[in-house]
Short mmCIF file of C-alpha atoms in Angstrom, two decimals:
data_model
loop_
_atom_site.label_atom_id
_atom_site.label_comp_id
_atom_site.label_asym_id
_atom_site.label_seq_id
_atom_site.Cartn_x
_atom_site.Cartn_y
_atom_site.Cartn_z
CA UNK W 1 -7.25 -34.75 -11.46
CA UNK W 2 -4.04 -32.25 -11.29
CA UNK W 3 -2.54 -35.33 -10.23
CA UNK W 4 -3.13 -37.24 -13.24
CA UNK W 5 -1.77 -34.55 -15.03
CA UNK W 6 1.33 -34.39 -13.88
CA UNK W 7 1.88 -38.57 -14.35
CA UNK W 8 1.21 -38.00 -17.66
CA UNK W 9 3.38 -35.80 -18.16
CA UNK W 10 0.92 -32.45 -18.97
CA UNK W 11 2.09 -29.30 -16.91
CA UNK W 12 -1.07 -27.47 -15.61
CA UNK W 13 -1.87 -24.46 -17.02
CA UNK W 14 -3.47 -21.19 -15.37
CA UNK W 15 -6.27 -21.95 -17.65
CA UNK W 16 -6.94 -25.73 -15.62
CA UNK W 17 -6.05 -23.99 -11.99
CA UNK W 18 -8.23 -21.45 -12.26
CA UNK W 19 -10.92 -24.67 -13.39
CA UNK W 20 -10.49 -26.29 -10.58
CA UNK W 21 -9.97 -23.83 -7.73
CA UNK W 22 -13.59 -22.78 -9.19
CA UNK W 23 -14.41 -26.19 -8.24
CA UNK W 24 -13.02 -26.64 -4.89
CA UNK W 25 -14.86 -22.79 -4.18
CA UNK W 26 -18.14 -24.16 -5.09
CA UNK W 27 -17.83 -27.28 -2.73
CA UNK W 28 -16.85 -25.67 0.05
CA UNK W 29 -13.17 -26.52 0.15
CA UNK W 30 -12.04 -23.20 0.79
CA UNK W 31 -8.35 -24.80 2.82
CA UNK W 32 -7.72 -26.96 -0.61
CA UNK W 33 -8.32 -24.32 -2.77
CA UNK W 34 -5.92 -21.37 -1.13
CA UNK W 35 -2.83 -24.57 -1.15
CA UNK W 36 -3.83 -25.28 -4.68
CA UNK W 37 -3.26 -21.59 -5.78
CA UNK W 38 -0.67 -21.36 -3.38
CA UNK W 39 0.91 -24.28 -5.37
CA UNK W 40 0.48 -22.42 -8.66
CA UNK W 41 2.27 -19.92 -7.36
CA UNK W 42 5.37 -22.12 -6.43
CA UNK W 43 5.26 -23.80 -9.55
CA UNK W 44 5.50 -20.66 -11.22
CA UNK W 45 2.12 -20.14 -13.06
CA UNK W 46 0.76 -16.52 -13.46
CA UNK W 47 -2.77 -16.25 -12.93
CA UNK W 48 -4.61 -13.93 -14.87
CA UNK W 49 -7.08 -11.37 -13.70
CA UNK W 50 -9.73 -14.21 -13.87
CA UNK W 51 -8.22 -16.43 -12.11
CA UNK W 52 -7.63 -13.82 -8.88
CA UNK W 53 -11.19 -12.69 -9.46
CA UNK W 54 -12.53 -16.41 -8.47
CA UNK W 55 -10.38 -16.11 -5.32
CA UNK W 56 -11.61 -13.28 -4.18
CA UNK W 57 -15.14 -14.32 -4.79
CA UNK W 58 -15.04 -17.96 -3.48
CA UNK W 59 -13.18 -16.37 -0.01
CA UNK W 60 -16.03 -13.58 0.21
CA UNK W 61 -18.59 -16.08 0.06
CA UNK W 62 -16.62 -17.83 2.33
CA UNK W 63 -16.61 -14.86 4.60
CA UNK W 64 -13.18 -14.62 4.09
CA UNK W 65 -12.92 -10.86 3.07
CA UNK W 66 -9.84 -10.13 4.59
CA UNK W 67 -7.92 -12.36 2.58
CA UNK W 68 -9.63 -11.74 -0.14
CA UNK W 69 -8.10 -8.51 0.12
CA UNK W 70 -5.01 -10.15 1.03
CA UNK W 71 -5.76 -11.15 -2.69
CA UNK W 72 -6.42 -8.23 -4.28
CA UNK W 73 -3.14 -6.73 -3.39
CA UNK W 74 -1.44 -9.30 -4.47
CA UNK W 75 -2.94 -9.22 -7.65
CA UNK W 76 -1.80 -5.57 -7.93
CA UNK W 77 1.56 -6.18 -6.94
CA UNK W 78 1.61 -8.48 -10.17
CA UNK W 79 0.95 -5.81 -12.19
CA UNK W 80 -2.85 -6.54 -12.88
CA UNK W 81 -5.14 -4.67 -13.13
CA UNK W 82 -8.68 -5.09 -10.96
CA UNK W 83 -11.70 -5.04 -13.00
CA UNK W 84 -15.16 -4.25 -12.16
CA UNK W 85 -15.79 -7.85 -11.07
CA UNK W 86 -12.81 -7.77 -8.79
CA UNK W 87 -14.57 -4.86 -7.04
CA UNK W 88 -18.13 -5.97 -7.18
CA UNK W 89 -17.04 -9.19 -5.65
CA UNK W 90 -15.59 -7.77 -2.75
CA UNK W 91 -18.24 -4.76 -2.41
CA UNK W 92 -20.37 -7.92 -2.44
CA UNK W 93 -18.11 -9.15 0.54
CA UNK W 94 -17.99 -6.07 2.78
CA UNK W 95 -21.94 -5.13 2.24
CA UNK W 96 -22.59 -8.80 3.32
CA UNK W 97 -20.49 -8.77 6.17
CA UNK W 98 -21.62 -4.72 6.91
CA UNK W 99 -18.63 -3.11 6.68
CA UNK W 100 -20.39 -0.25 4.77
CA UNK W 101 -17.68 2.01 5.46
CA UNK W 102 -15.17 0.01 3.77
CA UNK W 103 -17.08 -0.65 1.30
CA UNK W 104 -17.27 2.99 0.49
CA UNK W 105 -13.85 3.52 0.58
CA UNK W 106 -13.39 1.11 -1.86
CA UNK W 107 -15.57 2.59 -4.31
CA UNK W 108 -14.20 5.30 -3.74
CA UNK W 109 -10.61 4.16 -4.71
CA UNK W 110 -12.49 2.31 -8.06
CA UNK W 111 -11.89 5.94 -9.83
CA UNK W 112 -8.57 6.44 -7.76
CA UNK W 113 -6.75 3.26 -8.62
CA UNK W 114 -4.68 3.62 -11.36
CA UNK W 115 -6.33 3.57 -14.33
CA UNK W 116 -10.25 4.24 -13.55
CA UNK W 117 -13.04 1.50 -13.34
CA UNK W 118 -16.43 1.89 -14.10
CA UNK W 119 -19.12 1.45 -11.45
CA UNK W 120 -22.14 -0.70 -12.97
CA UNK W 121 -25.13 -1.92 -11.64
CA UNK W 122 -24.20 -4.56 -9.72
CA UNK W 123 -21.63 -1.98 -8.06
CA UNK W 124 -24.05 0.68 -7.20
CA UNK W 125 -26.54 -3.01 -5.91
CA UNK W 126 -23.75 -3.84 -3.96
CA UNK W 127 -23.40 -0.15 -1.62
CA UNK W 128 -27.04 0.05 -2.10
CA UNK W 129 -27.98 -3.37 -0.47
CA UNK W 130 -25.20 -2.46 2.14
CA UNK W 131 -26.45 0.46 3.36
CA UNK W 132 -29.86 -0.37 3.77
CA UNK W 133 -29.47 -3.11 6.07
CA UNK W 134 -27.42 -0.55 7.85
CA UNK W 135 -30.28 1.86 7.97
CA UNK W 136 -28.51 4.76 6.09
CA UNK W 137 -31.12 5.78 3.73
CA UNK W 138 -29.70 9.70 3.15
CA UNK W 139 -26.36 7.91 1.90
CA UNK W 140 -28.37 5.10 -0.17
CA UNK W 141 -30.06 8.23 -1.44
CA UNK W 142 -27.11 9.94 -2.91
CA UNK W 143 -25.76 6.51 -4.35
CA UNK W 144 -28.99 5.90 -5.71
CA UNK W 145 -29.00 9.67 -7.44
CA UNK W 146 -25.32 9.11 -8.37
CA UNK W 147 -26.47 5.93 -10.27
CA UNK W 148 -29.07 7.84 -12.03
CA UNK W 149 -27.76 10.94 -13.04
CA UNK W 150 -24.97 8.85 -14.88
CA UNK W 151 -27.16 6.95 -16.73
CA UNK W 152 -27.07 3.39 -15.06
CA UNK W 153 -30.88 1.75 -14.87
CA UNK W 154 -31.73 -0.33 -12.18
CA UNK W 155 -33.09 -3.42 -11.85
CA UNK W 156 -35.39 -5.60 -9.84
CA UNK W 157 -32.44 -6.05 -7.25
CA UNK W 158 -32.01 -2.89 -7.21
CA UNK W 159 -35.73 -1.76 -6.35
CA UNK W 160 -35.75 -4.56 -4.01
CA UNK W 161 -33.21 -3.33 -2.44
CA UNK W 162 -34.53 0.24 -1.77
CA UNK W 163 -37.95 -0.88 -0.92
CA UNK W 164 -36.14 -3.45 1.89
CA UNK W 165 -34.29 -0.23 3.33
CA UNK W 166 -37.36 1.92 3.47
CA UNK W 167 -39.21 -0.28 5.20
CA UNK W 168 -36.90 -1.81 7.18
CA UNK W 169 -37.12 2.21 8.65
CA UNK W 170 -40.76 2.49 8.49
CA UNK W 171 -41.13 4.65 5.40
CA UNK W 172 -43.87 2.79 3.88
CA UNK W 173 -44.81 5.43 1.84
CA UNK W 174 -41.33 5.86 -0.16
CA UNK W 175 -41.23 2.15 -0.62
CA UNK W 176 -44.75 2.33 -2.18
CA UNK W 177 -42.65 5.10 -4.34
CA UNK W 178 -40.54 2.92 -5.42
CA UNK W 179 -42.64 0.06 -5.92
CA UNK W 180 -44.84 2.26 -8.52
CA UNK W 181 -41.55 3.33 -10.16
CA UNK W 182 -40.30 -0.57 -10.13
CA UNK W 183 -43.78 -1.14 -12.21
CA UNK W 184 -43.02 2.45 -14.27
CA UNK W 185 -39.90 0.96 -15.57
CA UNK W 186 -41.23 -2.13 -16.86
CA UNK W 187 -40.43 -4.51 -14.16
CA UNK W 188 -42.29 -7.84 -12.61
CA UNK W 189 -42.59 -8.11 -8.87
CA UNK W 190 -40.60 -11.21 -7.99
CA UNK W 191 -41.53 -12.92 -4.97
CA UNK W 192 -39.23 -11.44 -2.81
CA UNK W 193 -40.33 -7.73 -4.26
CA UNK W 194 -44.05 -8.87 -2.77
CA UNK W 195 -42.65 -11.07 0.56
CA UNK W 196 -40.73 -7.31 1.36
CA UNK W 197 -43.70 -5.48 0.70
CA UNK W 198 -46.42 -7.65 2.58
CA UNK W 199 -44.07 -8.00 5.92
CA UNK W 200 -43.43 -4.22 5.44
CA UNK W 201 -47.31 -3.87 5.30
CA UNK W 202 -48.00 -6.15 8.22
CA UNK W 203 -45.29 -4.21 10.33
CA UNK W 204 -47.10 -0.85 9.96
CA UNK W 205 -50.50 -1.99 10.82
CA UNK W 206 -51.73 -2.42 7.48
CA UNK W 207 -53.05 -5.51 7.24
CA UNK W 208 -55.98 -4.52 4.76
CA UNK W 209 -52.98 -3.82 1.98
CA UNK W 210 -51.25 -6.60 2.97
CA UNK W 211 -53.80 -9.24 2.57
CA UNK W 212 -54.54 -7.57 -0.62
CA UNK W 213 -51.02 -7.69 -2.02
CA UNK W 214 -51.11 -11.32 -0.53
CA UNK W 215 -54.22 -12.23 -2.97
CA UNK W 216 -52.61 -10.09 -5.87
CA UNK W 217 -49.19 -11.58 -5.84
CA UNK W 218 -51.14 -15.01 -6.13
CA UNK W 219 -53.49 -13.66 -9.02
CA UNK W 220 -50.32 -12.66 -10.72
CA UNK W 221 -48.62 -16.37 -10.74
CA UNK W 222 -46.34 -16.21 -7.85
CA UNK W 223 -46.46 -18.52 -5.27
CA UNK W 224 -46.62 -17.57 -1.95
CA UNK W 225 -43.56 -18.51 0.24
CA UNK W 226 -43.60 -20.66 3.76
CA UNK W 227 -43.02 -17.32 5.15
CA UNK W 228 -44.99 -14.97 3.53
CA UNK W 229 -48.34 -17.24 4.94
CA UNK W 230 -46.81 -17.35 8.56
CA UNK W 231 -46.07 -13.49 8.66
CA UNK W 232 -49.33 -12.99 7.15
CA UNK W 233 -51.08 -15.01 9.60
CA UNK W 234 -49.37 -14.20 12.97
CA UNK W 235 -50.60 -10.73 12.58
CA UNK W 236 -54.17 -11.67 11.45
CA UNK W 237 -54.24 -13.48 14.90
CA UNK W 238 -52.80 -10.38 16.65
CA UNK W 239 -55.46 -8.35 15.08
CA UNK W 240 -57.93 -10.89 16.11
CA UNK W 241 -59.16 -11.56 12.78
CA UNK W 242 -58.80 -15.58 13.74
CA UNK W 243 -60.83 -16.85 11.17
CA UNK W 244 -59.20 -14.99 8.90
CA UNK W 245 -55.69 -16.75 10.17
CA UNK W 246 -57.25 -19.88 10.31
CA UNK W 247 -58.53 -20.03 6.66
CA UNK W 248 -55.00 -19.24 5.33
CA UNK W 249 -53.93 -21.75 7.48
CA UNK W 250 -56.57 -24.98 6.01
CA UNK W 251 -54.92 -23.40 2.96
CA UNK W 252 -51.76 -23.82 3.54
CA UNK W 253 -52.47 -27.08 4.15
CA UNK W 254 -54.72 -28.05 0.69
CA UNK W 255 -51.65 -26.44 -1.08
CA UNK W 256 -48.00 -27.32 -1.25
CA UNK W 257 -46.98 -25.00 1.45
CA UNK W 258 -46.70 -27.59 4.55
CA UNK W 259 -47.40 -25.50 7.99
CA UNK W 260 -44.04 -25.91 9.92
CA UNK W 261 -43.44 -25.26 14.03
CA UNK W 262 -43.89 -21.88 12.92
CA UNK W 263 -46.74 -22.01 11.67
CA UNK W 264 -48.21 -24.39 14.07
CA UNK W 265 -47.15 -22.10 16.80
CA UNK W 266 -48.95 -18.94 15.44
CA UNK W 267 -52.39 -20.32 15.38
CA UNK W 268 -51.89 -22.05 18.34
CA UNK W 269 -51.52 -18.77 19.93
CA UNK W 270 -53.96 -17.35 18.26
CA UNK W 271 -56.94 -19.79 18.72
CA UNK W 272 -55.98 -19.62 22.65
CA UNK W 273 -56.07 -16.57 22.56
CA UNK W 274 -59.45 -16.41 21.31
CA UNK W 275 -60.72 -18.60 24.79
CA UNK W 276 -60.81 -21.72 21.58
CA UNK W 277 -58.80 -24.83 24.35
CA UNK W 278 -60.74 -27.78 22.15
CA UNK W 279 -59.59 -26.68 18.50
CA UNK W 280 -55.53 -25.61 19.89
CA UNK W 281 -55.36 -29.11 21.28
CA UNK W 282 -56.71 -30.43 18.15
CA UNK W 283 -53.98 -28.11 16.48
CA UNK W 284 -51.55 -29.25 18.65
CA UNK W 285 -52.53 -33.16 17.68
CA UNK W 286 -52.85 -32.66 13.86
CA UNK W 287 -48.95 -31.00 14.85
CA UNK W 288 -47.53 -34.57 15.94
CA UNK W 289 -49.37 -36.28 13.37
CA UNK W 290 -46.97 -34.61 10.65
CA UNK W 291 -43.59 -35.54 12.71
CA UNK W 292 -43.12 -32.14 13.85
CA UNK W 293 -41.86 -32.01 17.76
CA UNK W 294 -42.79 -29.22 20.15
CA UNK W 295 -40.11 -26.36 20.78
CA UNK W 296 -39.47 -24.29 23.83
CA UNK W 297 -42.04 -21.86 21.94
CA UNK W 298 -44.67 -24.19 21.74
CA UNK W 299 -44.93 -24.91 25.39
CA UNK W 300 -44.25 -21.34 26.70
CA UNK W 301 -47.31 -20.33 24.60
CA UNK W 302 -49.78 -23.12 26.30
CA UNK W 303 -48.38 -22.30 29.38
CA UNK W 304 -49.17 -18.43 29.23
CA UNK W 305 -52.53 -19.30 27.24
CA UNK W 306 -53.75 -21.12 29.68
CA UNK W 307 -52.53 -19.59 32.57
CA UNK W 308 -54.15 -16.75 31.07
CA UNK W 309 -57.43 -18.83 30.61
CA UNK W 310 -56.89 -19.62 34.50
CA UNK W 311 -56.15 -23.20 33.59
CA UNK W 312 -53.50 -23.60 35.89
CA UNK W 313 -53.37 -27.49 36.73
CA UNK W 314 -53.02 -28.06 32.86
CA UNK W 315 -50.55 -25.23 32.42
CA UNK W 316 -48.51 -26.72 35.27
CA UNK W 317 -48.97 -30.24 33.00
CA UNK W 318 -47.19 -28.61 30.33
CA UNK W 319 -44.72 -26.46 31.93
CA UNK W 320 -43.57 -30.50 33.55
CA UNK W 321 -43.87 -31.71 29.64
CA UNK W 322 -41.94 -28.83 28.76
CA UNK W 323 -38.94 -29.85 31.22
CA UNK W 324 -39.41 -33.46 30.65
CA UNK W 325 -38.26 -32.44 26.95
CA UNK W 326 -34.99 -31.15 28.07
CA UNK W 327 -36.35 -27.45 27.41
CA UNK W 328 -35.44 -24.71 29.47
CA UNK W 329 -38.25 -22.58 30.19
CA UNK W 330 -37.45 -18.92 30.49
CA UNK W 331 -38.69 -16.15 33.35
CA UNK W 332 -41.90 -15.37 30.79
CA UNK W 333 -43.22 -19.11 31.33
CA UNK W 334 -43.11 -19.18 35.34
CA UNK W 335 -44.00 -15.07 35.02
CA UNK W 336 -47.53 -16.44 33.65
CA UNK W 337 -48.21 -19.26 36.01
CA UNK W 338 -47.02 -17.08 38.67
CA UNK W 339 -49.89 -14.43 38.06
CA UNK W 340 -52.24 -17.55 37.53
CA UNK W 341 -51.38 -18.94 40.75
CA UNK W 342 -51.39 -15.32 42.33
CA UNK W 343 -54.94 -14.10 41.05
CA UNK W 344 -56.54 -17.99 42.47
CA UNK W 345 -54.21 -16.90 45.79
CA UNK W 346 -52.45 -20.59 45.53
CA UNK W 347 -49.68 -19.05 48.35
CA UNK W 348 -48.07 -22.76 48.44
CA UNK W 349 -48.59 -23.18 45.00
CA UNK W 350 -46.33 -19.91 44.71
CA UNK W 351 -43.72 -21.02 46.76
CA UNK W 352 -43.38 -24.21 45.39
CA UNK W 353 -42.81 -23.07 41.70
CA UNK W 354 -40.22 -19.83 43.23
CA UNK W 355 -37.93 -22.66 44.96
CA UNK W 356 -38.30 -25.18 41.30
CA UNK W 357 -37.23 -21.84 39.52
CA UNK W 358 -33.85 -21.15 42.34
CA UNK W 359 -33.18 -25.15 41.31
CA UNK W 360 -33.69 -24.55 37.99
CA UNK W 361 -31.34 -21.16 38.20
CA UNK W 362 -34.04 -18.88 36.13
CA UNK W 363 -32.36 -15.99 35.47
CA UNK W 364 -34.98 -12.62 36.71
CA UNK W 365 -35.73 -9.32 35.06
CA UNK W 366 -37.09 -6.38 36.00
CA UNK W 367 -41.00 -7.68 35.76
CA UNK W 368 -40.95 -11.20 36.76
CA UNK W 369 -38.64 -9.68 39.87
CA UNK W 370 -41.81 -7.49 40.70
CA UNK W 371 -44.28 -10.72 39.98
CA UNK W 372 -42.64 -12.20 42.57
CA UNK W 373 -42.54 -9.46 45.05
CA UNK W 374 -46.18 -8.65 44.31
CA UNK W 375 -47.21 -12.48 44.90
CA UNK W 376 -45.43 -12.50 48.31
CA UNK W 377 -46.50 -9.38 49.32
CA UNK W 378 -50.17 -10.94 48.70
CA UNK W 379 -49.19 -13.90 50.49
CA UNK W 380 -48.45 -12.24 53.59
CA UNK W 381 -50.94 -9.03 54.65
CA UNK W 382 -48.01 -7.64 56.71
CA UNK W 383 -46.35 -6.61 53.32
CA UNK W 384 -46.56 -3.78 51.07
CA UNK W 385 -44.98 -4.53 47.30
CA UNK W 386 -44.24 -1.08 47.17
CA UNK W 387 -42.51 -0.76 50.00
CA UNK W 388 -40.32 -4.01 49.41
CA UNK W 389 -40.02 -3.83 45.06
CA UNK W 390 -37.90 -0.25 44.94
CA UNK W 391 -34.83 -1.91 47.10
CA UNK W 392 -34.59 -5.48 45.09
CA UNK W 393 -35.74 -3.12 42.21
CA UNK W 394 -32.26 -0.97 42.73
CA UNK W 395 -30.56 -4.39 43.22
CA UNK W 396 -31.44 -5.61 40.16
CA UNK W 397 -30.71 -3.20 38.29
CA UNK W 398 -27.64 -2.27 39.43
CA UNK W 399 -25.70 -5.80 38.23
CA UNK W 400 -27.97 -6.23 35.29
CA UNK W 401 -30.04 -9.45 36.66
CA UNK W 402 -30.45 -11.86 39.20
CA UNK W 403 -31.08 -15.20 39.83
CA UNK W 404 -34.62 -16.57 41.40
CA UNK W 405 -31.90 -18.40 43.90
CA UNK W 406 -30.24 -15.24 44.67
CA UNK W 407 -33.16 -13.19 45.04
CA UNK W 408 -35.01 -15.53 47.31
CA UNK W 409 -32.01 -15.67 49.76
CA UNK W 410 -32.09 -12.24 50.11
CA UNK W 411 -36.25 -12.14 50.88
CA UNK W 412 -35.33 -14.58 53.65
CA UNK W 413 -32.64 -12.87 55.27
CA UNK W 414 -34.57 -9.11 54.80
CA UNK W 415 -37.58 -10.42 55.63
CA UNK W 416 -37.49 -13.63 57.54
CA UNK W 417 -41.28 -13.55 58.66
CA UNK W 418 -42.39 -14.76 54.91
CA UNK W 419 -40.69 -18.35 55.23
CA UNK W 420 -39.46 -19.65 51.90
#
């Protein structure tokens, strides 16, 4: 477009450049936008406040906050006064990046930077949002109180941020107070408000309230998201309320909220935990029919639950399928099988699995190291795990981690009688 205008003898003005810059940023072409901005300066076309704000906004949204601040300095150097939009955009960029200290400095600068710039509700929202992310609720309350004292009314974003911040820190009572205050002010909760509260109630084991709010959400015409369904289903399974979790899962399938891999992983785990192997296998078949491919979590879940149920041969088959799918089992998967073999006294299978772990380069944590040593001491009655374990626990703690291969080499060297 710019070339066409030039060919026709029409010189692009500031408004034209600003519109083109905005379009480039919205299409994710930040580099091209910077090139065009530099061309604009080269052609002697003076950017106005809107142009600078477009540049700052685009750069912040691309995560290029440092570059956005360079534009701010250029803006001030050209004698253009930043307005509240300029500051709010930069505050958004800093808060999103977790740079709350810099955000607070910028907020202070608004009242000292030449002519005073009056903060608005967006200013305070960005600060509250950033501080809540960092868990600094004391400063959040100071900012919130300042906003109220200045007669600036919060909006739903404000209260969602406050509710989320409180719940993040486990302050359910405080979150409920903000929820009620928002309702008293006439705000209608949206999907974000409900999601925050449901998630918070679930994490603090207040499942009765989470279920009640979930029902209220639907009754008010706000559709629960896939994440809402998955979170509630997860905690229902954890609580042992598999029947309710299954009902929720079936409701998802009968609505437009189509279950995803997380949904299936959650309900399969809960079903196996309850010992219902047939239903779990049926769910796995349903998952395939929907075109979903099992991931590492799916396989790990099944291996773990099969091992605990004593279905060790089936667990090993699932492990081999996992490896065949180019998914690397972690220590947790092997730990489950080792404990299963140990409970059955399967010495040869323990040794075979350990060598497989060594070949795969599995990194061990303290828990599986303990499991391995316990298994080995069980194999040979001449050894007591409590005598061997401290030695190797100290060695692994020094290095932070140890591979299965390293552990077997050390054991072979120290205890050749084990014949590993």
